[in-house]
mmCIF file of C-alpha atoms in Angstrom:
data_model
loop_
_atom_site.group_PDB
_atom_site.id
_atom_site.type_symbol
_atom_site.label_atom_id
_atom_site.label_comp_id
_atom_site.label_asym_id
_atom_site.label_seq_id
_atom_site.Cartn_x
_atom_site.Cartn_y
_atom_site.Cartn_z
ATOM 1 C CA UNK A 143 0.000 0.000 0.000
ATOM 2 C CA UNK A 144 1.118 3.481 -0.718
ATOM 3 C CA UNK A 145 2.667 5.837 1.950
ATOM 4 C CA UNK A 146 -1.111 7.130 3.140
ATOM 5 C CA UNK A 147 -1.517 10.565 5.464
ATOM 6 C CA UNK A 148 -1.958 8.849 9.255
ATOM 7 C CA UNK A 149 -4.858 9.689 11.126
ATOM 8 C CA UNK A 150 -4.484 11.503 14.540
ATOM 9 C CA UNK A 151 -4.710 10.014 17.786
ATOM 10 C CA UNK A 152 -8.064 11.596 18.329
ATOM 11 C CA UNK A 153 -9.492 10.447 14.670
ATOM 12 C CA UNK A 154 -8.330 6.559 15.520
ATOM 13 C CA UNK A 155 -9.883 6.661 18.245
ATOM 14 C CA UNK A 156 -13.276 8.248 17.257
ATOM 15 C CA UNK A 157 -12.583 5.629 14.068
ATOM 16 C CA UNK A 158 -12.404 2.676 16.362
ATOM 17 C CA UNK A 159 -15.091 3.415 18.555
ATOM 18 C CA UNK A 160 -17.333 3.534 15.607
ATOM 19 C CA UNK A 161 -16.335 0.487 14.200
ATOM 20 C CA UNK A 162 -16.851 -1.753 17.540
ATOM 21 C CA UNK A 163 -20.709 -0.367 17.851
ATOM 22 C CA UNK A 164 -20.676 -1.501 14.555
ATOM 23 C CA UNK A 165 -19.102 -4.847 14.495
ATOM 24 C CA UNK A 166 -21.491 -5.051 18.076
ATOM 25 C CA UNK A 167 -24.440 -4.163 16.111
ATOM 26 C CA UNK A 168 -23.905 -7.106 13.538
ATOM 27 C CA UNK A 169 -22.590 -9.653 15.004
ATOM 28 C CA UNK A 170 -24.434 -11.651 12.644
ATOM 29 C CA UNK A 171 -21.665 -10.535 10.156
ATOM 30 C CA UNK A 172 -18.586 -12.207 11.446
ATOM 31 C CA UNK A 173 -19.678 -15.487 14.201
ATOM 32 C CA UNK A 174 -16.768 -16.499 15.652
ATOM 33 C CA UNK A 175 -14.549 -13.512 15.091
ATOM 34 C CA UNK A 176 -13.947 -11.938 18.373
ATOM 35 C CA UNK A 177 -13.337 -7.804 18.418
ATOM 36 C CA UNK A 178 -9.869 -7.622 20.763
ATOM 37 C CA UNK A 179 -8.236 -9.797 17.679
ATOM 38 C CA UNK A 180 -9.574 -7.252 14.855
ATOM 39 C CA UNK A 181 -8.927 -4.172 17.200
ATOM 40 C CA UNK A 182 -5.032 -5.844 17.327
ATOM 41 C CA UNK A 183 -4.974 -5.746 13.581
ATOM 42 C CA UNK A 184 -5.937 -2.380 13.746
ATOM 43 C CA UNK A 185 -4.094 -0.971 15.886
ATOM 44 C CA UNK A 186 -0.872 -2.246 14.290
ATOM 45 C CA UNK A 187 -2.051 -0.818 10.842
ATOM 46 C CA UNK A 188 -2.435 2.959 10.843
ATOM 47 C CA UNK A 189 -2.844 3.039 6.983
ATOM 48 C CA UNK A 190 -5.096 0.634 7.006
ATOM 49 C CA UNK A 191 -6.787 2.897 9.364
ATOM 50 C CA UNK A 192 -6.942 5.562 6.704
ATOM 51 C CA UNK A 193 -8.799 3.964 4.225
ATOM 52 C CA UNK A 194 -10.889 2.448 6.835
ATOM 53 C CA UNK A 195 -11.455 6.213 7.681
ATOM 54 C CA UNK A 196 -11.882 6.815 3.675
ATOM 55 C CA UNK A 197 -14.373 3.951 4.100
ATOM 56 C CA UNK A 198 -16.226 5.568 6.564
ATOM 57 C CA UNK A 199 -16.100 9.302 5.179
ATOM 58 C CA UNK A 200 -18.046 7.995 1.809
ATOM 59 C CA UNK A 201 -20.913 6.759 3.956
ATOM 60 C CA UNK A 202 -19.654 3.115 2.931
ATOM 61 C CA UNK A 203 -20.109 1.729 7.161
ATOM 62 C CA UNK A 204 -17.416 -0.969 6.787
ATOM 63 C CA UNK A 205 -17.765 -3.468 9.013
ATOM 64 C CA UNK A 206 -15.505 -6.959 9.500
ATOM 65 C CA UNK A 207 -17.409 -9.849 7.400
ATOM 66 C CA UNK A 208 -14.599 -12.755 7.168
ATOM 67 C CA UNK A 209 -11.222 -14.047 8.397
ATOM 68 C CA UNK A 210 -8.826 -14.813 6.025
ATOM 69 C CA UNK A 211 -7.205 -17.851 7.729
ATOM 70 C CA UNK A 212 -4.310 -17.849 4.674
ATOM 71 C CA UNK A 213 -3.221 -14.764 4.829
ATOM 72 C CA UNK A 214 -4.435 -13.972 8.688
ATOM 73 C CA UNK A 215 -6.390 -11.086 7.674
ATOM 74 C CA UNK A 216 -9.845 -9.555 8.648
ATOM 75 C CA UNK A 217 -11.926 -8.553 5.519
ATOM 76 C CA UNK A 218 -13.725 -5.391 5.973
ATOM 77 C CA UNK A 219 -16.660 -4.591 3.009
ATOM 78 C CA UNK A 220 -19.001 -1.838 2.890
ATOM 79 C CA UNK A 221 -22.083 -2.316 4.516
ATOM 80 C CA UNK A 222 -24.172 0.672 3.600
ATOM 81 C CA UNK A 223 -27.734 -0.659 3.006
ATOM 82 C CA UNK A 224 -27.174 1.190 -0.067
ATOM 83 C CA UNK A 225 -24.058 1.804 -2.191
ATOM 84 C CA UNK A 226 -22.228 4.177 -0.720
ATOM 85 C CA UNK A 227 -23.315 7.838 -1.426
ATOM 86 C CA UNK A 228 -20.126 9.246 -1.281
ATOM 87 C CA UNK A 229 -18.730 7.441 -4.142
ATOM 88 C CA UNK A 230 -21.581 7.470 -6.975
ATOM 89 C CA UNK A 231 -22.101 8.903 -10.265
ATOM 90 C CA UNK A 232 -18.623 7.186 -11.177
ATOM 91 C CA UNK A 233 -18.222 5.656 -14.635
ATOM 92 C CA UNK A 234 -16.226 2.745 -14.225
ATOM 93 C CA UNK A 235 -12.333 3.029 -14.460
ATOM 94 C CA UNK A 236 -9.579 5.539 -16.205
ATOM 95 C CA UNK A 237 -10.268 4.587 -19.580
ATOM 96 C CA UNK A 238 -14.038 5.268 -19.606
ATOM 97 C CA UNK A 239 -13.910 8.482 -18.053
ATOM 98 C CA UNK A 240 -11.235 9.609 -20.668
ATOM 99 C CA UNK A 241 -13.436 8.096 -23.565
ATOM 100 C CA UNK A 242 -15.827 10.431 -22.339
ATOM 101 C CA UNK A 243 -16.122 14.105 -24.797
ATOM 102 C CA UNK A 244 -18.931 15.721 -22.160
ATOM 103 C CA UNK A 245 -20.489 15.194 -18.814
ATOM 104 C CA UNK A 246 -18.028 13.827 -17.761
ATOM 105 C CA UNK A 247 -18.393 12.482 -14.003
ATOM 106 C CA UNK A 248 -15.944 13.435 -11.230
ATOM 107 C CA UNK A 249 -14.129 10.616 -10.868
ATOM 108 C CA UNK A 250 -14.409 6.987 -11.914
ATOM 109 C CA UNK A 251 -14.538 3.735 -9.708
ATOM 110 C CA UNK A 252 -11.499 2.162 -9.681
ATOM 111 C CA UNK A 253 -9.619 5.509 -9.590
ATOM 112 C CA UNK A 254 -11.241 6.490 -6.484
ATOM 113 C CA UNK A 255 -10.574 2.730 -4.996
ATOM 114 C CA UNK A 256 -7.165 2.995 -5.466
ATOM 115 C CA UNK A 257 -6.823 6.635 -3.714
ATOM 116 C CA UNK A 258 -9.262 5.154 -0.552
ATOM 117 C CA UNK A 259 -6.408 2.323 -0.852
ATOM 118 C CA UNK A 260 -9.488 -0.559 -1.349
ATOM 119 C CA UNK A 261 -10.766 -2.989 -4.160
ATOM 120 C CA UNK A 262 -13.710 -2.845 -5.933
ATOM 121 C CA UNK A 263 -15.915 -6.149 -4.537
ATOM 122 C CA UNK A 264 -15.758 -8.805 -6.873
ATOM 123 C CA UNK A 265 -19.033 -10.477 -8.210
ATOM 124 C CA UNK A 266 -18.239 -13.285 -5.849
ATOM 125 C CA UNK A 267 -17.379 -11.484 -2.546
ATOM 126 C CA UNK A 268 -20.401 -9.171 -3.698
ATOM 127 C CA UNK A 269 -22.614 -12.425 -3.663
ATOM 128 C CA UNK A 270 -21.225 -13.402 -0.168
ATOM 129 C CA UNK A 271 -22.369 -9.424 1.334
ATOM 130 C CA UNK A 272 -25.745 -10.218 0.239
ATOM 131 C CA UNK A 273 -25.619 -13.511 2.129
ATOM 132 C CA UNK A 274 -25.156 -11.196 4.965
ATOM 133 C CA UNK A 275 -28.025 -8.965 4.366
ATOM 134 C CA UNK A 276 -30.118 -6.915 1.853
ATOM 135 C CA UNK A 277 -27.682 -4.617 0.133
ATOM 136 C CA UNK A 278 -28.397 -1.931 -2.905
ATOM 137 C CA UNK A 279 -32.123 -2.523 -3.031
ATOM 138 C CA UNK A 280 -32.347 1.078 -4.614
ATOM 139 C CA UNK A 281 -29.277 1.470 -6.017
ATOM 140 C CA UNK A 282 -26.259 -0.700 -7.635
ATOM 141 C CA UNK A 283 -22.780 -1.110 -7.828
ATOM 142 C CA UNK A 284 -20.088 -1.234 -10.088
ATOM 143 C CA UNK A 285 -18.237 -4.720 -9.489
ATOM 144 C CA UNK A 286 -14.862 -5.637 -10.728
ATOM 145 C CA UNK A 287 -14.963 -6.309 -14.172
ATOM 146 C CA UNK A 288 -13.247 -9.487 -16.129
ATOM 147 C CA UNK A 289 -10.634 -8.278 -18.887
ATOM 148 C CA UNK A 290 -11.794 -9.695 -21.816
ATOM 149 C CA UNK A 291 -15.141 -7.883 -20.695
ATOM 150 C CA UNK A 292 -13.633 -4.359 -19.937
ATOM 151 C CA UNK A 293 -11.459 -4.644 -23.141
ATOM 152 C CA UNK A 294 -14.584 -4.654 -25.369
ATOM 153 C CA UNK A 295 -16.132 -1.501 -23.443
ATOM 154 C CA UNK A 296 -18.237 -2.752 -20.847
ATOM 155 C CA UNK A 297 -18.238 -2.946 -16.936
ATOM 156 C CA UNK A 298 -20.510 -4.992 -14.314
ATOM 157 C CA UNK A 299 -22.148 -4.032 -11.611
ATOM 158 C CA UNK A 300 -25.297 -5.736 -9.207
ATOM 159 C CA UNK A 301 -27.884 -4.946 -7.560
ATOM 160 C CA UNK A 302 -30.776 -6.904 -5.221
ATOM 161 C CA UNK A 303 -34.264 -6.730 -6.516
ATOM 162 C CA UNK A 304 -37.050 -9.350 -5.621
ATOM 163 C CA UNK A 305 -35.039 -10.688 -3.507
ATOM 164 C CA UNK A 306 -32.625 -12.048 -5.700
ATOM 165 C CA UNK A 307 -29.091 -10.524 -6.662
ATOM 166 C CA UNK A 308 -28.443 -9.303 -10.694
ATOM 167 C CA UNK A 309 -25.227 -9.353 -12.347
ATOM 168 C CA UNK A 310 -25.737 -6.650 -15.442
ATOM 169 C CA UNK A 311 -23.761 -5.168 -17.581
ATOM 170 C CA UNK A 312 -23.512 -1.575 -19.234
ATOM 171 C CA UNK A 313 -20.573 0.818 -21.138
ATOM 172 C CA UNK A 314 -18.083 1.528 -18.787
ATOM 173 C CA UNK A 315 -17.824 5.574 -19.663
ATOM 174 C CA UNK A 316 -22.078 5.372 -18.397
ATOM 175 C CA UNK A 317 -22.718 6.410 -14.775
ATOM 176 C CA UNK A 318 -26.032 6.983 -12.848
ATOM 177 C CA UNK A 319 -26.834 8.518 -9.430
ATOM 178 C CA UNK A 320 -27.892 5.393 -8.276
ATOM 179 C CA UNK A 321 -24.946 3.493 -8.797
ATOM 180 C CA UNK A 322 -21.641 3.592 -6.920
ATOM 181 C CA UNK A 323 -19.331 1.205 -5.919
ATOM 182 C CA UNK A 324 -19.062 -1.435 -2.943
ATOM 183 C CA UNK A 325 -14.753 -1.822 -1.498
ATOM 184 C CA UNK A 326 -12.816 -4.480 0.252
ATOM 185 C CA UNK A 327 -10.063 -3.861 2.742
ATOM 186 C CA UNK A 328 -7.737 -6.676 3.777
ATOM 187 C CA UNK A 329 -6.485 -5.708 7.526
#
């Protein structure tokens, strides 16, 4: 990870408090994965605490949702009940937002995921949030997009509707209000 600005004393703290009543509130989320253990990681990664902080600025509520036995790391994804407001209206990477001649959006996805210092969800992981919940039942996300997919212009991103998660596809220069972009941090 790049060399990311720290976060004061005052704004880890106010950070981790948030992110305990959190990971309280949902214990549903991560069985079996005990707070003093995550608050260790934390604690031990202040620029991990940054983009947790990034996280958490966008209105994305990241919360702990796995154990990574392999790599002994704590997965944090967005929570938001909705995609994070924050970071919408985002076409989907670099390359679409400089195919782009007018309107162009502020940012794109990936672009903004790699300054927060996250990943874009992949349709897999973004599968295993909604096992943990209803996520983007009014709004979507952009999800990380295969090559050969992205090569020929498009992007994916899902949503929930009748109960039931969508994998769709659209150009990758489009963006909506409704449609941001779910991250992953490895801690």
């Amino acid at each position: 990870m790049k060399n990311r600005p720290q976060l004061s004393a005052e704004q880890q703290e106010e950070l981790i408090k948030t992110l305990k009543t959190r990971f309280e509130k949902n214990s549903k989320r991560h069985e079996n994965i005990q707070w003093e253990d995550v608050l260790k990681k934390l604690e031990s990664n202040p620029a991990k605490l940054w983009s947790l902080n990034e996280m958490e600025k966008t209105e994305g509520e990241p919360d702990v949702v796995s154990y990574d036995k392999n790599t002994n790391e704590y997965l944090f994804f967005d929570c938001s009940a909705e995609s994070p407001k924050g970071r919408r209206s985002l076409c989907y990477d670099r390359a679409a937002l400089n195919s782009r001649k007018e309107h162009k959006p502020v940012n794109s996805a990936i672009d903004l995921a790699n300054e927060i210092g996250i990943e874009i969800l992949n349709e897999e992981q973004y599968r295993y949030l909604q096992m943990l919940g209803n996520f983007d039942l009014k709004t979507s996300s952009w999800i990380k997009t295969p090559d050969d997919i992205r090569k020929l212009g498009g992007a994916l991103f899902c949503d929930r509707r009748y109960n039931t998660v969508f994998l769709y596809h659209n150009g990758a220069e489009s963006y909506y209000a409704a449609r941001g972009f779910r991250g992953i941090l490895r801690v």
